[in-house]
Amino acid sequence: MNISVFQWIEPFIRTFSSKKGRIVFRILIFAIGSFILFIAGDILFPLPSFQQNSQAVFAADSTLMNLSLSPDEKWRLRSRPGDITEDISRVILFREDRWFRYHPGVNPIAIGRAALQNLKSGGRVSGASTITMQVARLLERRPRNYMSKMIEIFRALQLEWHYSKQQILGLWIDHVSYGGNIEGIRAASLFYYGCEPGVLSWAQLATLLVIPNNPNALNPNRYKNRLLEERNHWLKKMAEGGLLNSQELSNALIEPVTMQRRPAPSFMPQLARQLKRENPHKEEIYTLIRPGVQKLASDIVTDASTLLKYKGISNMAVMIMNNATGAVEAYVASADFYDNFSSGQVDGLKAIRSPGSTLKPFLYTMAFDQGTITPLMTINDVPANFMGYAPENYDQRFNGRVTISEALARSLNMPAVKILELTGVDRFNRFMASAGFKTIDRDRDKMGLSMILGGCGVTAIELTRAYSAFARGGISIKPRFRMTDPILTDTLFSEAAAWMTTRILSLPTRPDLPLMFENSTNLPPVSWKTGTSYGRRDGWAVGFNSHYTITVWAGNFDGHGAAFLSGADVATPVLFRLFQAVDQHPVRNWLKQPKEVKFRQVCNETGLLPGDSCHHLVTDAFIPGHAPTIHCEHLKAIWTNKAGSISYCSDCMPSKGVIRRWYPNYPPELIAWFTDNNIPFKAIPPHNPVCERVMKAGAPQIVSPVDMAEYLISTADSTPLMLNCHSEGDVTTIYWYINHRLLKKTRRSEPVFFIPQEGVLRIGCVDDKGRSSSINITVRYY
């Protein structure tokens, strides 16, 4: 075994024993030692990391939409695959380092040639820096001396050890200086030519490549002629090197220098700022914004805001979402980001604002699903008091009996509050929380009936998401801002209920239709809802069709109202302009009836199933198993004398001289409204005055205050309590009692205000027929 090893190494011993062999051995030892020293130096003095590049936000088609400075205050972008074409790479190597593919980071021949030329001239006339050495110099800025050059050589070797040739070339392309704070060919191409490097002409490319040698002397803004001469010089050299043919050279030489410093792109600044904050280490963020749609939306907002500022309305925000994918294709968060006076930096699409009436469609749809209402059911739009809360309509007028469809289309407040009371505030709040309304979820224990009229907080993004459910058959889609965002959906209500509400919101004959769109031929095929918050602080318009859901908000970020601000007059015209501009090929008959929707005959007066006295029927939509089954009783049989001036009950009806007549069976609140507004109606005649029966069934109903409620009253203002009741139509006088003592005598439906004493109070109400009712309340002062 030992003999075989000796036989194996014997030739090497003989080789290194000779003079030539000893020289080779020393060279080998030197090379090994140098390599060990290099490895030790690489461990002890590792390559410093490159500075992070600028953060860039791109549109769906890769258009650069927003760019921010890098941490070292530079405009610098990483080149993407395809940005640097093979032609660009060949030109760079031809000009900067023709032996780049072959040397180990340092070109000894070039160093020797440069040293000889510099010695002969007595100064620095030639350089020998390879592309790798230039990258090392860009990596560590040092004074230009021999020690720095040695460090640069060591760093170049390190770069070649750790990176591939293609990676090193990419580092040079991304970090080469163009003077000022622009670095890299891609950043220079975007700032000077407004395009990616891959589409540059030969002349433009040559211009960009000569600047880094002397950025100050070849500044395109100051020395354009000098830059032109240098460019043409290198174009000719490139042609001599076979990179250009004669025709390409001729075209390039006559092309003028059109370089012009452009501002950094800063579209959708609020969205870009948010995305950068959420992705601090991500250099490139790709959104789903469509540049054309974004520009259209921005221009429309700018045009509208210019006029609205004269009316005291300083801001507007718009969001456009694709219903199929959830892609947010336009995001205009304010009218002018740079308007400091109007707080233009605020993100109006994320600001929590009062929704006005924009939540009403969700309440009606929820009630359709529960079977509480159907579109042609009627509801009374008359004054009512809910524990001291007495809502009014936007125009401060009431309309009497209206259908559910009319109540929603006209955005009447009282019917909405009544439906919310019937549905349950807590139940509706839970539903809205599940639909993505975070502020409602957070504050739902504090909310009451007023929330349906805007007494809560929402954002435009939340509204857009929730309204998309109407366009998508009851299934909402979460807005997607980035390409990497997943598609998330949520079922809010049935397809049938969504269809019922959408059909109502599609009606063109509505009070919130702008005057300029009264001619239906100009009306885009959309369903929409408007909203105006209390004090005219917010104007909303949310619209949708099969393609898009668009939300428009108008107002002032500081919260002050404007006399001319309303959703119908300010936001809706912008909404329609957006649909006309963005949806070039709308589907006119996009709303398709679901198979779950059926139709039935109902009474024209009440919208309920017809009773014995119902003769005028209409067709109403309903959801089987989710619709009222009560039969209509809108007429009531009454026995009267022949003149119809006195009515009888079974106890006082005479044996002859009576006639059975049919009278409208109006509820007391509607009768009171008819009477107070001098509206004629067919009233039941007064009851027989000699009848001894006390009719308990017709006793007045106390609606304020609420039975068994506890009222906390501040001693500072001693707020009075209101007494009010509903009574039969034949009543003219009401008597109010507090703890069995007469407080006041009033006309029917006239409210009474009094300052209560502390403790338990018994409140009684007696009408002029002797019928009475009573409640108990507790009053505490603080």
Coordinates of C-alpha atoms in Angstrom, one line a residue, residues 281-493:
H281 CA -39.9 46.1 2.0
K282 CA -41.6 45.6 -1.3
E283 CA -40.0 47.6 -4.1
E284 CA -42.7 47.0 -6.7
I285 CA -46.4 46.9 -5.9
Y286 CA -48.7 45.9 -8.8
T287 CA -52.2 47.2 -8.4
L288 CA -55.4 46.5 -10.4
I289 CA -55.8 50.2 -11.3
R290 CA -56.5 50.8 -15.0
P291 CA -54.7 54.0 -16.1
G292 CA -57.3 55.1 -18.6
V293 CA -60.2 54.6 -16.1
Q294 CA -58.2 56.4 -13.3
K295 CA -57.5 59.4 -15.6
L296 CA -61.2 59.6 -16.6
A297 CA -62.3 59.5 -13.0
S298 CA -59.7 62.0 -11.9
D299 CA -60.6 64.4 -14.7
I300 CA -64.3 64.2 -14.0
V301 CA -63.7 64.8 -10.3
T302 CA -61.5 67.8 -11.1
D303 CA -64.1 69.3 -13.4
A304 CA -66.9 68.9 -10.9
S305 CA -64.9 70.1 -8.0
T306 CA -63.8 73.3 -9.8
L307 CA -67.5 74.4 -9.9
L308 CA -68.5 73.0 -6.5
K309 CA -65.8 75.1 -4.7
Y310 CA -67.8 78.2 -5.4
K311 CA -70.7 76.5 -3.5
G312 CA -68.7 75.8 -0.4
I313 CA -68.0 72.1 -1.4
S314 CA -64.2 71.6 -1.5
N315 CA -63.8 67.9 -2.0
M316 CA -64.9 64.8 -3.7
A317 CA -63.9 61.1 -3.8
V318 CA -64.6 58.3 -6.3
M319 CA -64.1 54.6 -6.3
I320 CA -64.8 52.3 -9.3
M321 CA -64.8 48.6 -8.8
N322 CA -65.2 45.7 -11.3
N323 CA -68.1 43.5 -10.1
A324 CA -66.7 40.4 -11.7
T325 CA -63.3 40.4 -10.1
G326 CA -63.5 43.0 -7.3
A327 CA -60.6 44.9 -9.0
V328 CA -60.5 48.6 -8.0
E329 CA -60.0 50.2 -11.4
A330 CA -60.0 53.8 -10.2
Y331 CA -59.2 55.4 -6.8
V332 CA -59.6 59.1 -6.5
A333 CA -59.4 59.9 -2.8
S334 CA -59.7 63.7 -3.0
A335 CA -60.2 66.5 -5.5
D336 CA -56.6 67.8 -5.3
F337 CA -53.9 66.1 -3.2
Y338 CA -51.8 69.2 -3.2
D339 CA -54.7 71.5 -1.9
N340 CA -53.5 72.0 1.7
F341 CA -56.3 74.5 2.4
S342 CA -59.0 71.8 1.7
S343 CA -56.9 69.0 3.4
G344 CA -56.4 67.3 0.0
Q345 CA -54.1 64.7 1.6
V346 CA -57.0 63.1 3.4
D347 CA -58.2 59.8 1.9
G348 CA -61.8 60.5 1.4
L349 CA -62.5 56.9 0.5
K350 CA -61.3 55.7 3.9
A351 CA -62.7 58.6 5.9
I352 CA -65.5 57.6 8.3
R353 CA -68.6 59.7 7.3
S354 CA -72.3 59.7 7.9
P355 CA -74.0 57.6 5.2
G356 CA -77.2 59.6 5.0
S357 CA -79.9 57.3 3.4
T358 CA -77.5 55.0 1.6
L359 CA -78.1 52.1 4.1
K360 CA -81.8 52.0 3.4
P361 CA -81.6 49.4 0.5
F362 CA -79.9 47.0 2.9
L363 CA -82.7 47.3 5.4
Y364 CA -85.4 46.8 2.8
T365 CA -83.6 43.8 1.3
M366 CA -83.2 42.2 4.7
A367 CA -87.0 42.7 5.3
F368 CA -87.8 41.2 1.9
D369 CA -85.7 38.1 2.9
Q370 CA -87.5 37.9 6.3
G371 CA -90.9 38.1 4.7
T372 CA -91.8 41.2 6.6
I373 CA -92.6 43.2 3.5
T374 CA -93.1 42.9 -0.3
P375 CA -92.7 45.7 -2.9
L376 CA -96.3 46.7 -3.2
M377 CA -97.2 46.5 0.5
T378 CA -98.3 49.8 1.9
I379 CA -96.9 51.7 4.9
N380 CA -97.9 54.9 6.5
D381 CA -95.6 57.9 6.0
V382 CA -97.1 60.0 8.7
P383 CA -95.7 61.7 11.9
A384 CA -94.7 59.3 14.6
N385 CA -92.7 59.5 17.8
F386 CA -90.3 56.7 18.9
M387 CA -89.3 57.3 22.5
G388 CA -88.7 61.0 21.8
Y389 CA -87.2 60.4 18.3
A390 CA -89.5 62.0 15.7
P391 CA -87.9 61.7 12.2
E392 CA -88.9 63.8 9.3
N393 CA -88.5 63.4 5.5
Y394 CA -85.8 65.3 3.6
D395 CA -88.4 67.8 2.3
Q396 CA -90.1 68.0 5.7
R397 CA -93.4 66.7 4.3
F398 CA -95.3 63.5 4.8
N399 CA -97.1 61.5 2.1
G400 CA -99.7 59.4 3.9
R401 CA -100.0 55.8 2.7
V402 CA -97.3 54.7 0.2
T403 CA -96.0 51.4 -1.2
I404 CA -92.7 49.9 -0.1
S405 CA -91.3 50.5 -3.6
E406 CA -92.3 54.2 -3.4
A407 CA -90.9 54.6 0.1
L408 CA -87.5 53.2 -1.0
A409 CA -87.4 55.0 -4.4
R410 CA -88.3 58.3 -2.8
S411 CA -86.0 57.6 0.1
L412 CA -88.7 58.4 2.7
N413 CA -87.5 58.5 6.2
M414 CA -90.5 57.5 8.3
P415 CA -91.2 54.2 6.6
A416 CA -87.5 53.3 6.9
V417 CA -87.5 53.9 10.6
K418 CA -90.7 51.9 11.0
I419 CA -89.3 49.0 9.1
L420 CA -86.1 49.2 11.2
E421 CA -88.2 49.1 14.4
L422 CA -90.1 46.1 13.1
T423 CA -86.9 44.3 12.0
G424 CA -84.9 45.2 15.1
V425 CA -82.0 47.6 15.4
D426 CA -79.6 45.0 16.9
R427 CA -80.4 42.5 14.3
F428 CA -79.8 45.0 11.5
N429 CA -76.6 46.1 13.1
R430 CA -75.3 42.6 13.2
F431 CA -76.2 42.2 9.6
M432 CA -74.3 45.4 8.6
A433 CA -71.3 44.3 10.7
S434 CA -71.3 41.0 8.8
A435 CA -71.3 43.0 5.5
G436 CA -68.0 44.6 6.4
F437 CA -69.0 47.9 8.1
K438 CA -66.4 48.1 10.9
T439 CA -67.5 51.3 12.6
I440 CA -71.1 50.0 12.8
D441 CA -69.7 46.7 14.3
R442 CA -67.7 48.7 16.8
D443 CA -70.5 51.0 17.9
R444 CA -73.6 48.9 17.4
D445 CA -74.4 48.8 21.1
K446 CA -74.8 52.6 21.1
M447 CA -77.0 52.9 18.0
G448 CA -80.7 53.4 17.7
L449 CA -83.3 53.9 15.1
S450 CA -81.5 57.0 13.8
M451 CA -78.7 54.9 12.3
I452 CA -80.9 54.1 9.2
L453 CA -81.0 57.9 8.4
G454 CA -77.2 58.4 8.8
G455 CA -76.7 58.2 12.5
C456 CA -73.6 56.0 12.2
G457 CA -70.2 56.0 10.4
V458 CA -69.2 54.2 7.2
T459 CA -66.5 54.5 4.5
A460 CA -66.9 54.7 0.8
I461 CA -64.9 51.5 0.4
E462 CA -67.4 49.7 2.7
L463 CA -70.3 51.0 0.8
T464 CA -68.8 49.9 -2.5
R465 CA -68.2 46.4 -1.2
A466 CA -71.7 46.0 0.2
Y467 CA -73.5 47.5 -2.8
S468 CA -71.8 45.1 -5.1
A469 CA -74.0 42.4 -3.6
F470 CA -77.0 43.9 -5.5
A471 CA -75.2 43.6 -8.8
R472 CA -74.0 40.1 -8.0
G473 CA -77.2 38.4 -6.9
G474 CA -76.8 38.9 -3.2
I475 CA -73.1 38.0 -3.0
S476 CA -70.7 40.9 -2.2
I477 CA -67.1 40.9 -3.3
K478 CA -64.3 42.5 -1.3
P479 CA -62.4 45.3 -3.2
R480 CA -59.0 44.1 -4.5
F481 CA -56.3 46.7 -4.8
R482 CA -53.3 44.5 -5.6
M483 CA -52.8 41.7 -8.1
T484 CA -51.9 39.4 -5.3
D485 CA -55.1 40.1 -3.3
P486 CA -57.4 37.0 -3.3
I487 CA -61.0 37.1 -4.5
L488 CA -63.1 37.1 -1.4
T489 CA -66.9 37.0 -1.5
D490 CA -69.7 36.9 1.1
T491 CA -73.4 36.1 0.8
L492 CA -75.4 39.0 2.2
F493 CA -79.0 38.1 1.1

